[in-house]
Amino acid sequence: MKRFYHILIVMLVALSVLPVPCAADDDAVEQAEKKAAKSMPAIPALLAEAKYLTRKKPNLKAEYYGFLRSASWCVPCQVFVPKLLKEYRKMKGAKMELILLGQEDEAVVKNYMKEHDYNIPGVMPAELGTVPGLSYEGLGFPSLCIVDAEGNFIASNGGTNMMKWKDILKEHKKQLQKEKREARKNSAKGE
């Protein structure tokens, strides 16, 4: 029984020194993230300065940017990415630019893109720095992260779910239109 109380006291002491998150901390973190995002150049500006792995350059006037993670050693990449690229090529005017993020040595990525006819721009992640919203948390290979031109996160999907990018963009555009209507309605009411 003495050992139990000893362990309990140690745990209570340990818990007392841990920081307890509070709403004020969350607000401060959110404000810092917003400030960092505003000081970050927009995606087209970052892409304009990047060094590309291929001669293909991205459309710097796109509304959305899809960053594709794919690797030469990845069997699912070799299955799903060609399907994604075929679907992407059919969707001219989708206002999304697809860009491969190299995940291996630069020479390996260049060879991989050429070998599999990846006719999209390719760039090493270090060329972009830290893009706000570009998140692959929990996703394996292949995966696709979609951000808007300001770097705001829209969606990320892996495997076969990458094929849903058209639906994701349609839904996002509907949501933006809804928000604009509500903003106009609220401004008309004088709110």
C-alpha positions as MATLAB code, in Angstrom:
seq = 'MKRFYHILIVMLVALSVLPVPCAADDDAVEQAEKKAAKSMPAIPALLAEAKYLTRKKPNLKAEYYGFLRSASWCVPCQVFVPKLLKEYRKMKGAKMELILLGQEDEAVVKNYMKEHDYNIPGVMPAELGTVPGLSYEGLGFPSLCIVDAEGNFIASNGGTNMMKWKDILKEHKKQLQKEKREARKNSAKGE';
ca = [
       0.000    0.000    0.000;
       2.897    2.342    0.779;
       4.225    1.833   -2.741;
       0.831    2.801   -4.207;
       0.798    6.103   -2.284;
       4.395    6.774   -3.281;
       3.512    6.314   -6.981;
       0.382    8.450   -6.567;
       2.381   11.292   -4.979;
       5.012   11.134   -7.739;
       2.274   11.301  -10.395;
       0.559   14.247   -8.710;
       3.840   16.147   -8.438;
       4.608   15.411  -12.086;
       1.180   16.612  -13.159;
       1.499   19.796  -11.145;
       4.538   20.936  -13.105;
       3.017   20.278  -16.526;
       1.566   23.324  -18.274;
      -2.196   23.303  -18.439;
      -3.545   24.624  -21.736;
      -6.119   27.343  -21.479;
      -8.233   29.338  -23.905;
      -5.876   32.323  -23.661;
      -2.958   30.117  -24.764;
      -4.997   28.783  -27.701;
      -5.861   32.342  -28.749;
      -2.207   33.373  -28.557;
      -1.138   30.389  -30.658;
      -3.875   31.104  -33.212;
      -2.846   34.764  -33.439;
       0.816   33.785  -33.903;
      -0.127   31.338  -36.676;
      -2.201   33.988  -38.460;
       0.651   36.503  -38.188;
       3.124   33.960  -39.579;
       0.754   33.108  -42.437;
       0.355   36.789  -43.342;
       4.114   37.337  -43.364;
       4.524   34.309  -45.622;
       4.605   35.011  -49.357;
       1.652   33.658  -51.318;
       2.118   30.290  -53.035;
       2.643   31.841  -56.513;
       5.468   33.996  -55.130;
       7.121   30.940  -53.568;
       6.718   28.945  -56.759;
       8.099   31.784  -58.875;
      11.361   31.614  -56.923;
      11.645   27.802  -56.805;
      14.129   25.698  -58.749;
      12.273   22.988  -60.674;
      13.215   19.390  -61.330;
      11.740   19.531  -64.848;
      11.345   22.164  -67.525;
       7.609   22.245  -66.800;
       6.670   25.296  -64.689;
       3.441   25.771  -62.721;
       0.629   28.141  -63.565;
       1.197   31.002  -61.131;
      -2.352   32.278  -61.651;
      -4.086   29.128  -60.387;
      -6.642   29.410  -57.592;
      -5.528   26.129  -56.015;
      -2.310   24.155  -55.791;
      -2.225   20.396  -55.309;
       1.052   19.184  -53.849;
       1.560   15.515  -54.679;
       3.823   13.249  -52.643;
       5.002   10.286  -54.629;
       8.172    8.199  -54.531;
       9.934    5.793  -56.873;
       9.948    2.942  -54.332;
       6.202    3.275  -53.634;
       4.122    0.593  -55.393;
       0.766    2.324  -54.661;
       2.238    5.498  -56.210;
       2.967    3.587  -59.384;
      -0.675    2.437  -59.464;
      -2.631    5.531  -58.375;
      -0.553    8.485  -59.580;
      -0.890    7.694  -63.317;
      -4.686    7.545  -62.823;
      -4.594   10.863  -60.980;
      -2.493   12.467  -63.722;
      -4.813   11.145  -66.448;
      -7.837   12.581  -64.635;
      -5.991   15.846  -63.969;
      -5.085   16.276  -67.649;
      -8.767   15.894  -68.598;
      -9.723   18.723  -66.252;
      -8.282   21.687  -68.115;
      -9.547   24.877  -66.574;
      -9.985   23.296  -63.131;
      -7.998   26.237  -61.748;
      -5.742   23.842  -59.835;
      -2.071   23.345  -60.534;
      -0.635   19.944  -59.630;
       2.978   19.922  -58.417;
       5.090   16.933  -57.416;
       7.014   17.326  -54.172;
      10.221   15.320  -54.463;
      10.632   12.891  -51.566;
      13.977   11.376  -52.466;
      17.346   12.448  -53.799;
      16.905   15.054  -56.543;
      18.460   12.866  -59.268;
      16.185    9.946  -58.324;
      13.098   12.190  -58.449;
      14.051   13.606  -61.855;
      14.574   10.113  -63.265;
      11.330    8.862  -61.692;
       9.310   11.728  -63.193;
      10.842   11.174  -66.633;
      10.452    7.397  -66.500;
       6.747    7.625  -65.569;
       5.944   10.592  -67.820;
       4.949   12.904  -64.986;
       4.282   15.931  -67.154;
       3.765   18.243  -64.176;
       6.131   20.603  -62.381;
       8.324   18.957  -59.778;
      10.056   20.692  -56.898;
      11.962   19.675  -53.797;
      10.136   20.634  -50.556;
      13.104   22.710  -49.352;
      12.491   25.080  -52.276;
       9.166   26.119  -50.767;
      10.183   26.531  -47.144;
       7.317   26.148  -44.694;
       4.033   26.583  -46.474;
       1.189   27.290  -44.082;
      -1.551   24.769  -44.599;
       0.612   22.257  -46.442;
      -0.077   19.259  -44.237;
       0.506   15.574  -44.716;
      -0.045   14.525  -41.112;
      -1.111   10.914  -40.994;
      -0.911   10.380  -44.741;
       1.410    7.948  -46.427;
       2.356    7.653  -50.063;
       0.918    8.676  -52.426;
      -0.914   11.670  -51.024;
      -2.220   14.996  -52.222;
      -2.545   18.214  -50.229;
      -4.591   21.047  -51.709;
      -4.070   24.660  -50.652;
      -5.363   27.924  -52.066;
      -3.074   30.566  -53.551;
      -2.515   32.087  -50.091;
      -1.458   28.718  -48.660;
      -4.669   28.081  -46.738;
      -5.336   24.389  -46.254;
      -8.270   23.014  -48.277;
      -7.888   19.223  -48.020;
      -5.474   16.328  -48.023;
      -6.087   12.788  -49.183;
      -4.078    9.659  -49.710;
      -4.368    6.660  -52.017;
      -7.601    6.319  -53.972;
      -9.113    9.286  -52.112;
      -6.789   11.532  -54.133;
      -9.188   11.035  -57.025;
     -11.804   13.105  -55.147;
      -9.936   16.368  -55.747;
     -12.518   17.647  -58.257;
     -15.345   17.150  -55.772;
     -13.295   18.802  -53.035;
     -12.730   21.894  -55.188;
     -16.402   22.077  -56.161;
     -17.451   21.834  -52.524;
     -14.900   24.464  -51.477;
     -16.135   26.880  -54.147;
     -19.739   26.332  -53.015;
     -18.707   27.077  -49.435;
     -16.943   30.290  -50.496;
     -20.029   31.420  -52.427;
     -22.221   30.693  -49.418;
     -19.916   32.712  -47.154;
     -19.976   35.642  -49.601;
     -23.784   35.582  -49.730;
     -23.991   35.529  -45.941;
     -21.480   38.387  -45.675;
     -23.504   40.484  -48.138;
     -26.711   39.671  -46.272;
     -25.132   40.648  -42.942;
     -23.682   43.888  -44.333;
     -27.094   44.777  -45.782;
     -28.617   44.270  -42.323;
     -25.934   46.556  -40.867;
     -24.268   43.933  -38.713;
];
